[in-house]
XYZ file of C-alpha atoms in Angstrom:
702
model
C -21.330 -14.626 56.777
C -22.866 -13.822 53.396
C -26.381 -15.192 52.937
C -25.849 -15.054 49.181
C -23.037 -14.785 46.643
C -19.890 -12.799 47.413
C -17.519 -10.987 45.071
C -14.370 -12.023 43.251
C -14.279 -15.671 42.203
C -17.133 -16.620 44.527
C -19.787 -16.655 41.791
C -17.669 -18.866 39.531
C -16.866 -21.324 42.322
C -20.475 -21.643 43.503
C -21.815 -21.948 39.950
C -19.340 -24.779 39.358
C -20.630 -26.527 42.478
C -24.186 -26.200 41.143
C -23.710 -27.296 37.532
C -20.648 -29.544 38.069
C -18.499 -27.800 35.493
C -14.811 -26.857 35.721
C -13.740 -23.700 37.549
C -11.039 -21.335 36.304
C -7.443 -22.646 36.466
C -6.250 -24.715 38.195
C -9.814 -26.029 38.526
C -10.080 -26.326 42.339
C -11.567 -29.823 42.111
C -11.612 -30.542 45.850
C -13.480 -27.325 46.579
C -15.919 -28.148 43.769
C -16.586 -31.679 45.052
C -17.091 -30.620 48.673
C -19.098 -27.548 47.632
C -21.354 -29.701 45.445
C -22.001 -31.959 48.447
C -22.844 -28.944 50.621
C -25.220 -27.560 47.952
C -27.110 -30.835 47.727
C -26.955 -31.974 51.362
C -27.841 -28.776 53.232
C -31.555 -27.959 52.944
C -31.298 -24.374 54.210
C -30.367 -21.137 52.486
C -29.317 -20.192 48.972
C -26.770 -22.342 47.098
C -24.170 -19.634 47.720
C -24.883 -19.674 51.463
C -24.333 -23.434 51.593
C -20.925 -23.166 49.917
C -20.122 -20.190 52.150
C -20.589 -22.575 55.069
C -17.740 -24.651 53.669
C -15.436 -21.645 53.984
C -16.619 -20.941 57.530
C -16.093 -24.580 58.519
C -12.632 -24.653 56.912
C -11.629 -21.460 58.728
C -12.764 -22.959 62.035
C -10.766 -26.141 61.467
C -7.722 -24.045 60.523
C -7.998 -22.182 63.822
C -8.379 -25.483 65.653
C -5.187 -26.933 64.192
C -3.354 -23.685 64.783
C -4.339 -24.082 68.431
C -2.948 -27.634 68.318
C 0.348 -26.450 66.796
C 0.858 -23.806 69.476
C -0.292 -26.089 72.268
C 2.014 -28.932 71.207
C 4.941 -26.558 70.938
C 4.290 -24.907 74.303
C 3.633 -28.161 76.137
C 6.878 -29.542 74.735
C 8.757 -26.547 76.095
C 7.045 -26.727 79.468
C 7.588 -30.463 79.925
C 11.297 -30.260 79.119
C 11.833 -27.268 81.397
C 12.899 -28.128 84.940
C 12.641 -24.515 86.059
C 8.886 -24.580 86.306
C 7.406 -23.540 89.613
C 3.806 -24.135 88.710
C 3.942 -27.363 86.633
C 0.264 -28.296 86.200
C -0.869 -24.700 85.962
C 1.597 -24.110 83.159
C 0.180 -27.038 81.200
C -3.294 -25.571 81.582
C -2.025 -22.143 80.619
C -0.468 -23.492 77.442
C -3.979 -24.246 76.231
C -5.176 -20.708 76.902
C -2.123 -19.149 75.267
C -2.619 -21.443 72.279
C -6.198 -20.254 72.137
C -4.827 -16.714 71.981
C -2.746 -17.751 68.986
C -5.795 -19.248 67.265
C -8.045 -16.296 68.084
C -5.501 -13.743 66.859
C -5.470 -15.527 63.511
C -9.148 -16.434 63.120
C -10.510 -13.004 64.051
C -8.008 -10.918 62.107
C -9.894 -8.929 59.430
C -8.129 -10.600 56.498
C -8.836 -14.174 57.612
C -12.342 -13.301 58.763
C -13.136 -11.797 55.353
C -12.394 -15.046 53.505
C -14.306 -17.127 56.021
C -17.554 -15.396 55.087
C -17.997 -16.428 51.448
C -17.121 -19.117 48.939
C -13.404 -18.960 48.180
C -10.545 -21.459 48.275
C -8.390 -19.536 50.767
C -10.066 -20.681 53.991
C -9.601 -24.306 52.921
C -5.985 -23.590 52.017
C -5.445 -22.187 55.515
C -6.933 -25.373 56.908
C -4.569 -27.675 55.014
C -1.537 -25.515 55.812
C -2.426 -25.576 59.527
C -2.819 -29.368 59.435
C 0.529 -29.678 57.642
C 2.279 -27.515 60.264
C 0.812 -29.674 63.027
C 1.928 -32.916 61.378
C 5.379 -31.453 60.720
C 5.821 -30.546 64.382
C 4.492 -33.877 65.649
C 6.746 -35.825 63.293
C 9.717 -33.825 64.600
C 8.831 -35.076 68.097
C 7.723 -38.656 67.444
C 9.300 -39.709 64.123
C 6.103 -41.674 63.542
C 5.857 -42.751 59.853
C 2.061 -42.406 60.056
C 2.440 -38.661 60.535
C 4.601 -38.491 57.415
C 2.081 -40.538 55.430
C -0.788 -38.355 56.607
C 1.203 -35.248 55.731
C 1.795 -36.592 52.211
C -1.947 -37.008 51.703
C -2.628 -33.560 53.173
C -0.180 -32.031 50.691
C -1.975 -33.788 47.825
C -5.390 -32.654 49.051
C -4.087 -29.136 49.565
C -2.789 -29.054 45.995
C -6.226 -30.253 44.840
C -7.598 -27.090 46.406
C -4.945 -24.412 45.814
C -1.321 -24.457 44.697
C 0.153 -22.044 47.245
C 0.451 -24.817 49.843
C 3.404 -25.938 47.704
C 5.441 -23.045 49.102
C 5.244 -24.705 52.538
C 5.220 -28.305 51.351
C 8.515 -28.094 49.442
C 10.629 -26.766 52.342
C 8.914 -29.067 54.862
C 9.601 -32.160 52.750
C 13.199 -31.123 52.079
C 13.879 -30.321 55.742
C 12.512 -33.633 56.964
C 14.390 -35.672 54.351
C 17.578 -33.862 55.368
C 16.938 -34.615 59.062
C 15.691 -38.182 58.674
C 17.054 -39.621 55.408
C 17.446 -43.080 56.882
C 13.757 -43.180 57.790
C 11.961 -41.326 55.016
C 14.053 -42.704 52.144
C 13.530 -46.344 53.044
C 12.055 -47.832 49.856
C 8.892 -49.133 51.467
C 8.098 -45.923 53.381
C 9.105 -43.719 50.461
C 6.740 -45.582 48.129
C 3.938 -45.323 50.678
C 4.511 -41.570 50.934
C 4.254 -41.271 47.149
C 1.104 -43.405 47.212
C -0.650 -41.243 49.816
C 0.403 -38.094 48.001
C -1.231 -39.420 44.826
C -4.351 -40.339 46.807
C -4.556 -36.689 47.864
C -4.387 -35.658 44.191
C -7.269 -37.935 43.151
C -9.823 -35.068 43.086
C -8.142 -33.910 39.864
C -9.794 -36.896 38.180
C -13.028 -34.930 38.543
C -11.752 -32.415 35.972
C -11.459 -35.165 33.357
C -15.030 -36.350 33.956
C -16.571 -32.859 34.173
C -15.063 -31.699 30.861
C -16.750 -34.464 28.878
C -20.108 -32.622 28.906
C -19.331 -29.086 30.085
C -22.094 -26.600 30.953
C -21.993 -23.021 29.687
C -19.198 -21.111 31.417
C -17.103 -24.181 32.188
C -13.354 -23.747 31.688
C -10.827 -25.738 29.691
C -10.587 -28.988 27.760
C -9.488 -31.051 30.743
C -10.670 -34.352 29.263
C -7.412 -34.541 27.311
C -3.976 -34.977 28.855
C -2.642 -31.805 27.232
C -5.683 -29.780 28.303
C -5.584 -31.173 31.837
C -1.905 -30.316 32.309
C -2.402 -26.855 30.817
C -5.343 -26.174 33.151
C -3.760 -27.577 36.321
C -0.515 -25.687 35.727
C -2.437 -22.484 34.944
C -0.528 -22.116 31.685
C -3.136 -19.712 30.345
C -2.483 -17.363 33.277
C 1.208 -18.088 33.599
C 2.210 -20.892 35.971
C 2.587 -19.574 39.544
C 1.459 -16.150 38.377
C -1.458 -14.288 39.940
C -2.553 -12.201 36.999
C -2.928 -12.550 33.238
C -4.090 -9.061 32.281
C -2.373 -6.936 29.672
C -1.282 -4.513 32.406
C 0.473 -7.128 34.525
C 3.630 -6.056 36.302
C 6.479 -7.619 34.339
C 9.170 -7.092 36.964
C 8.087 -7.683 40.530
C 9.244 -5.241 43.183
C 9.988 -7.670 46.002
C 10.847 -4.907 48.445
C 7.515 -3.229 47.802
C 5.730 -6.558 48.330
C 7.456 -7.161 51.668
C 6.859 -3.607 52.862
C 3.151 -3.898 52.103
C 2.953 -7.243 53.881
C 4.731 -5.857 56.932
C 2.548 -2.776 57.086
C -0.629 -4.837 56.791
C 0.604 -7.190 59.523
C 1.339 -4.271 61.842
C -2.145 -2.865 61.297
C -3.972 -6.177 61.686
C -2.149 -7.045 64.925
C -2.179 -3.478 66.254
C 1.633 -3.486 66.406
C 1.558 -5.513 69.642
C 1.142 -8.779 67.759
C 4.305 -8.243 65.712
C 6.258 -7.444 68.886
C 4.940 -10.613 70.562
C 5.820 -12.661 67.455
C 9.435 -11.426 67.610
C 9.578 -12.238 71.323
C 8.104 -15.671 70.644
C 10.704 -16.515 68.026
C 13.647 -15.572 70.235
C 12.056 -17.345 73.208
C 11.975 -20.596 71.237
C 15.315 -20.103 69.545
C 17.433 -19.010 72.488
C 15.660 -21.088 75.116
C 15.946 -24.283 73.109
C 19.561 -23.571 72.271
C 20.396 -23.049 75.941
C 18.675 -26.244 76.987
C 20.448 -28.263 74.313
C 23.822 -27.090 75.650
C 22.846 -28.090 79.171
C 24.121 -31.636 79.646
C 21.209 -32.477 81.940
C 18.606 -31.458 79.389
C 19.738 -32.920 76.076
C 16.465 -34.693 75.334
C 14.724 -34.568 71.984
C 12.144 -32.056 73.166
C 14.785 -29.495 74.029
C 16.412 -29.936 70.643
C 13.025 -29.788 68.947
C 12.053 -26.291 70.031
C 15.345 -24.792 68.861
C 15.065 -26.514 65.484
C 11.365 -25.725 65.094
C 12.001 -22.021 65.706
C 14.485 -21.969 62.837
C 12.233 -24.068 60.604
C 9.169 -21.878 61.146
C 11.194 -18.775 60.365
C 12.562 -20.520 57.270
C 9.033 -21.413 56.120
C 7.877 -17.838 56.585
C 10.895 -16.416 54.770
C 10.728 -18.936 51.925
C 7.047 -18.243 51.322
C 7.346 -14.458 51.357
C 10.485 -14.289 49.231
C 9.442 -16.842 46.606
C 5.811 -15.817 46.377
C 6.719 -12.138 46.424
C 9.122 -12.715 43.539
C 6.417 -14.435 41.475
C 3.667 -11.909 42.175
C 2.923 -9.878 39.036
C -0.191 -7.947 40.007
C -0.160 -4.349 38.736
C 0.483 -1.955 41.601
C -2.147 0.578 40.653
C -5.335 0.156 42.670
C -6.763 -0.863 46.012
C -8.656 -3.626 44.207
C -5.412 -5.284 43.075
C -3.941 -4.819 46.547
C -6.989 -6.627 47.951
C -6.327 -9.546 45.606
C -2.720 -9.673 46.800
C -3.616 -9.510 50.501
C -5.451 -12.806 50.508
C -2.193 -14.647 49.838
C -0.687 -13.232 53.032
C -2.901 -15.397 55.245
C -0.627 -18.393 54.708
C 2.286 -16.415 56.141
C 0.120 -15.150 59.000
C -0.363 -18.731 60.219
C 3.293 -18.927 61.235
C 3.231 -15.409 62.670
C 0.259 -16.408 64.846
C 2.201 -19.364 66.249
C 5.011 -17.013 67.248
C 2.464 -14.632 68.793
C 1.171 -17.392 71.073
C 4.692 -18.336 72.124
C 5.450 -14.646 72.703
C 2.523 -14.366 75.108
C 3.890 -17.405 76.930
C 7.320 -15.764 77.223
C 5.869 -12.545 78.603
C 3.783 -14.415 81.144
C 6.758 -16.384 82.388
C 8.838 -13.236 82.641
C 6.351 -11.541 84.977
C 6.033 -14.770 86.976
C 2.255 -14.854 86.721
C 2.097 -18.093 84.774
C -1.162 -19.369 86.207
C -4.407 -20.268 84.478
C -6.484 -18.007 86.672
C -4.632 -15.020 85.233
C -4.196 -16.197 81.667
C -7.753 -17.400 81.004
C -9.473 -14.049 81.624
C -6.767 -12.289 79.649
C -7.263 -14.527 76.612
C -11.040 -14.226 76.783
C -10.788 -10.447 77.078
C -8.341 -10.227 74.157
C -10.624 -12.326 71.937
C -13.682 -10.292 72.951
C -11.901 -7.032 72.193
C -10.754 -8.272 68.786
C -14.234 -9.495 67.874
C -15.771 -6.264 69.136
C -13.357 -4.133 67.116
C -14.076 -5.848 63.808
C -17.551 -7.358 64.081
C -19.466 -4.494 62.479
C -16.992 -4.262 59.594
C -16.884 -8.030 59.057
C -20.606 -8.756 59.417
C -21.857 -9.789 55.977
C -25.152 -11.356 57.059
C -27.188 -8.603 55.390
C -24.888 -7.926 52.417
C -26.635 -8.710 49.139
C -25.078 -6.025 46.924
C -23.333 -8.575 44.672
C -26.495 -10.534 43.943
C -28.549 -7.400 43.282
C -25.812 -6.186 40.976
C -26.010 -9.482 39.071
C -29.790 -9.315 38.842
C -29.444 -5.840 37.335
C -27.756 -7.439 34.321
C -30.637 -9.810 33.743
C -34.018 -8.958 35.147
C -35.146 -6.122 32.840
C -33.473 -7.306 29.628
C -35.664 -8.119 26.589
C -36.510 -11.785 26.124
C -33.777 -13.959 24.567
C -31.165 -11.221 24.839
C -27.530 -12.030 24.205
C -24.873 -10.442 26.397
C -21.186 -10.069 25.532
C -19.663 -9.729 29.004
C -16.256 -8.636 30.306
C -15.022 -8.531 33.902
C -14.665 -11.275 36.503
C -17.373 -10.133 38.885
C -19.789 -9.468 35.993
C -19.359 -12.921 34.420
C -19.233 -14.781 37.704
C -22.390 -13.351 39.231
C -24.366 -13.894 35.986
C -23.082 -17.474 35.877
C -24.141 -18.019 39.494
C -27.644 -16.615 39.039
C -28.302 -18.734 35.952
C -26.648 -21.964 37.117
C -27.793 -21.983 40.754
C -30.976 -19.919 40.881
C -32.216 -20.409 37.301
C -32.786 -16.669 36.838
C -33.450 -15.667 33.218
C -32.234 -18.861 31.512
C -33.493 -17.392 28.214
C -30.586 -14.925 28.212
C -27.331 -16.088 26.605
C -24.031 -14.638 27.789
C -20.578 -14.856 26.206
C -17.579 -14.511 28.506
C -15.022 -12.488 26.542
C -12.075 -13.908 28.496
C -13.023 -17.500 27.662
C -13.332 -16.672 23.967
C -9.564 -16.061 23.810
C -8.608 -19.658 24.560
C -8.038 -22.366 21.920
C -10.441 -24.818 23.553
C -13.386 -22.405 23.404
C -14.624 -23.468 19.982
C -14.691 -27.146 20.942
C -16.132 -26.830 24.456
C -18.213 -23.658 24.621
C -18.951 -22.402 21.119
C -20.880 -25.527 20.232
C -23.224 -24.882 23.196
C -23.765 -21.313 22.009
C -24.345 -22.388 18.399
C -27.386 -24.292 19.634
C -28.624 -20.944 20.978
C -28.333 -19.291 17.544
C -24.948 -17.642 18.043
C -22.840 -17.661 14.855
C -19.037 -17.943 14.987
C -17.326 -16.772 11.766
C -14.245 -18.861 12.494
C -12.877 -21.374 14.955
C -10.716 -19.040 17.063
C -11.045 -15.502 18.310
C -8.165 -13.547 16.805
C -7.327 -11.161 19.598
C -6.405 -7.481 19.220
C -7.339 -5.787 15.912
C -3.683 -4.908 15.343
C -2.704 -8.598 15.057
C -2.620 -10.274 11.659
C -5.294 -12.970 11.517
C -5.106 -16.532 10.267
C -7.864 -17.763 7.958
C -9.719 -19.546 10.754
C -9.594 -16.554 13.137
C -12.134 -13.764 13.549
C -12.396 -10.319 15.143
C -15.198 -8.605 17.017
C -16.074 -6.730 13.840
C -16.628 -10.002 11.936
C -18.491 -11.563 14.831
C -20.885 -8.637 15.207
C -21.459 -8.404 11.461
C -22.883 -11.931 11.222
C -24.824 -11.853 14.508
C -26.251 -8.402 15.176
C -29.298 -7.501 13.092
C -30.888 -4.082 12.957
C -34.374 -5.552 13.162
C -33.613 -7.460 16.374
C -32.399 -5.359 19.269
C -31.131 -8.317 21.264
C -27.344 -7.975 21.525
C -25.763 -6.071 24.415
C -22.274 -5.354 25.674
C -21.667 -5.492 29.433
C -18.390 -4.290 30.921
C -16.661 -3.037 27.784
C -14.696 -4.778 25.053
C -11.680 -6.984 25.608
C -8.575 -5.669 23.787
C -10.220 -2.289 23.199
C -10.020 -0.885 26.738
C -6.920 1.200 26.024
C -7.794 2.119 22.415
C -9.537 5.165 20.912
C -13.241 4.574 20.453
C -13.293 1.882 23.141
C -14.930 -0.669 20.908
C -14.942 -2.505 17.578
C -14.636 -0.234 14.550
C -18.049 0.726 13.248
C -19.841 -0.418 16.411
C -18.712 1.921 19.178
C -20.107 5.386 18.441
C -23.780 4.776 19.305
C -24.302 3.872 22.956
C -27.592 3.412 24.766
C -27.500 2.001 28.275
C -29.781 -0.880 29.194
C -29.198 -1.095 32.937
C -25.559 -2.111 33.365
C -25.169 -2.986 29.675
C -25.276 -1.092 26.388
C -27.215 -1.888 23.246
C -24.914 -2.934 20.389
C -25.751 -0.792 17.345
C -23.872 -0.297 14.093
C -22.678 3.273 13.596
C -24.104 3.645 10.084
C -27.572 2.325 10.899
C -30.141 5.081 10.861
C -32.489 5.356 13.801
C -36.019 6.264 12.798
C -38.101 8.333 15.188
C -40.102 5.204 15.981
C -36.878 3.289 16.767
C -35.638 6.099 19.010
C -38.860 6.064 21.007
C -38.807 2.257 21.244
C -35.183 2.176 22.424
C -35.823 4.951 24.949
C -38.782 3.076 26.377
C -36.820 -0.167 26.717
C -33.784 1.610 28.188
C -35.934 3.376 30.796
C -37.478 0.049 31.708
C -34.037 -1.614 31.998
C -32.834 1.307 34.120
C -35.220 0.203 36.898
C -32.860 -2.680 37.600
C -30.388 -0.195 39.104
C -32.799 0.874 41.823
C -31.142 -1.141 44.564
C -29.551 0.277 47.695
C -25.886 1.030 47.146
C -23.471 0.991 50.075
C -21.969 4.198 51.389
C -18.246 4.729 50.742
C -17.446 3.910 54.373
C -19.430 0.656 54.470
C -16.670 -1.385 52.799
C -12.909 -0.999 52.373
C -11.690 0.217 48.984
C -10.446 -3.245 47.998
C -13.890 -4.833 48.550
C -15.942 -5.802 45.521
C -18.968 -4.014 46.983
C -17.007 -0.767 46.954
C -16.040 -1.345 43.324
C -19.593 -2.256 42.312
C -21.100 0.833 43.926
C -18.728 3.067 41.997
C -19.480 1.234 38.736
C -23.234 1.522 39.281
C -23.111 5.263 39.929
C -21.024 5.630 36.774
C -23.611 3.678 34.756
C -26.375 5.896 36.092
C -24.413 8.949 34.959
C -23.986 7.369 31.497
C -27.718 6.645 31.348
C -28.522 10.276 32.063
C -26.158 11.473 29.311
C -27.617 9.043 26.808
C -31.162 10.115 27.601
C -30.061 13.701 26.884
C -28.614 12.403 23.600
C -31.952 10.807 22.665
C -33.650 14.132 23.300
C -31.112 16.009 21.190
C -31.265 13.407 18.402
C -34.981 12.732 18.261
C -36.749 14.976 20.772
C -37.907 11.948 22.748
C -39.685 13.677 25.625
C -39.760 10.670 27.929
C -35.977 10.422 27.544
C -35.536 14.042 28.637
C -37.801 13.491 31.630
C -35.773 10.395 32.515
C -32.528 12.413 32.308
C -33.853 15.107 34.655
C -35.090 12.520 37.161
C -31.859 10.543 36.966
C -29.537 13.472 37.579
C -31.735 14.883 40.328
C -31.499 11.553 42.146
C -27.717 11.305 41.600
C -27.083 14.835 42.864
C -29.198 14.229 45.954
C -27.927 10.746 46.871
C -24.479 10.136 45.416
C -21.802 10.826 48.032
C -19.182 8.705 46.313
C -15.609 10.014 46.510
C -14.401 11.405 43.213
C -17.923 12.032 41.938
C -17.266 13.914 38.670
C -18.271 17.551 38.564
C -19.639 16.896 35.063
C -22.712 15.400 36.724
C -23.731 18.957 37.578
C -23.021 20.116 34.035
C -25.295 17.504 32.482
C -27.938 18.006 35.154
C -27.935 21.710 34.355
C -28.194 20.943 30.623
C -31.111 18.547 31.152
C -32.925 21.133 33.283
C -32.336 23.799 30.633
C -33.816 21.597 27.912
C -36.705 20.665 30.177
C -37.445 24.315 30.943
C -37.764 24.930 27.201
C -40.206 22.024 26.863
C -42.325 23.333 29.723
C -42.335 26.770 28.103
C -43.580 25.247 24.842
C -46.313 23.479 26.798
C -47.408 26.846 28.262
C -46.384 25.837 31.772
C -44.720 29.164 32.394
C -44.320 29.074 36.159
C -42.837 25.576 36.150
C -40.558 26.574 33.282
C -39.220 29.566 35.235
C -38.521 27.498 38.338
C -36.780 24.808 36.269
C -34.648 27.421 34.521
C -33.610 28.866 37.907
C -32.557 25.378 39.023
C -30.596 24.978 35.814
C -28.684 28.229 36.303
C -27.920 27.435 39.948
C -26.630 24.009 38.892
C -24.407 25.490 36.175
C -22.950 27.949 38.694
C -22.149 25.126 41.113
C -20.458 23.301 38.279
C -18.222 26.240 37.356
C -17.081 26.512 40.972
C -15.998 22.858 40.908
C -14.580 22.962 37.365
C -13.099 26.457 36.926
C -10.908 25.395 33.985
C -13.599 23.804 31.822
C -12.800 24.513 28.169
C -16.442 25.524 27.580
C -16.512 27.856 30.555
C -17.098 30.944 28.353
C -20.012 29.270 26.570
C -21.613 28.300 29.892
C -21.111 31.796 31.324
C -22.711 33.347 28.227
C -25.650 30.967 28.572
C -26.075 31.911 32.245
C -25.935 35.626 31.415
C -28.530 35.386 28.641
C -30.833 33.139 30.674
C -30.692 35.465 33.691
C -31.469 38.421 31.437
C -34.467 36.495 30.085
C -35.639 35.747 33.620
C -35.398 39.433 34.543
C -37.446 40.306 31.456
C -40.095 37.780 32.495
C -40.352 39.346 35.960
C -40.815 42.842 34.500
C -43.516 41.655 32.122
C -45.406 40.180 35.040
């Protein structure tokens, strides 16, 4: 389990638990309330670690109820079967086989991943598992208390995450269809509605929290309109996963199902899928046969046949409906990783079938005894843990927190950051809200600035920190016609950024400009100087004096030290992991820093900048083994060495200059091998030829 903050939404969720704000839609109030209790009640570890424990506990409870679902189902089948030769042993074995079902789910890589850090998915798995258990028990007992408890569980589940609705709707409809005389009795029906509303009570927290929101808090949930908009995720698109400009407009359901099936095959090593199929047919055909037998027409026999169909219906309903609503762009492993986490809910049902499938196989080979099953289950769990433990162990992973600190720790005092990107905003929010790191720095989340409630709820906090808003609403893309009260980035920067105060920085790019030429607001995007993971915001027509160039170079070199943290190797994390993404981004920023130091040398002959460029590229070439590392790294390294050789020559350090020039030429030659079609190839070859001729002349003169 992570000892600190994880990636994705983890930083936002933990920060909300610390400062009691409102998380991104739909607010996740139950997770916030429980996480806030964990943060304040547990005396050990970082705030993130304490909320991570909530995920681990939720995942454990989910596995426990999955065991109960499988055990109840198997015991029902065993009790109603008169063909048993080993009665008591079979009852004992049902527990071990149910444990197999729970283990296969809990220790699958996908489920394990979301049990290690603060996210809402482990808790969602817990509520879905409880709901499946109550559904099965109600089918057997018809006890109204189970229905009432299930109603409250559905409400609590919706207070955590909405995807439980895709199980709740079919379960409610199936039970009303089966038991209309019981569930639609006025008194019981009203009690079910009451307990459902009790489960939804955590949403009242959103109303209270929005009255005095901290920086980074979402929405205007203290009004009815704002609350409904936030809970229904209207700003993302209700029941939509993604709100980006590149969202997939038309979902490819077939592609979604194929990806789910392939992932399931890999996570269960093919055997699990085969056992799940066997388990379904074992329940379906066995129950059907027993129902037709006049001597075995009890409710238990009918139950297993019906439950088999209902579980398959739940699985199908979830995959088809959710797959149809999914609008994530199908373009990267990162987006696939986001999509995968919603497959865990389907895997709960698959795991039940896996347990039943093991039972069927054991009965077929007539070795249905606990002394055989127990060692087999223990061995299977040990093998699964052994296979994945090294990959899933996050106890020493602190890449996300170090990445967040790199935004803050070397920045000038009272800096102001304009930030884009979920992981960037969330980790900064966590470090400031939970660990009080660099509270003097002000950050503006570009995504939040797009929403109509921002001026009322967030801008007024920032105005107290000397941020000026030239309107009441951010106007969006520069191609859109603005209303009088709206403003653009150009207007915002004009009234805030002063040449005399180098305090404004952009981190993660500019919203709405990502796909446009210039990649930034007009008049503000040509001059770029990296400060760690951010870039100094500088107007294109401002002149940089030699003194300013030296000052900026010195500050940038100081900020660059924040990137000196250990980056994971490409094989340490899967491509969809945030750590993998962050490592790639950090190497890219280091490359940009090297280029910009070369630019400072070319523009103002800032010697310390040239030295920094040489050192930076030497370190990148030696250490960066990232896939897709651009060959241009070698080109700029060769250029920096060539410039540096000239400086050494001017300083009368002839021997060092010759050695540096040789390194430069060797680097350029390596580059041309990797980039044979470079448009400046002829220029580089001419440079190599002239430099080698000069080196030969130097040898002769010696």
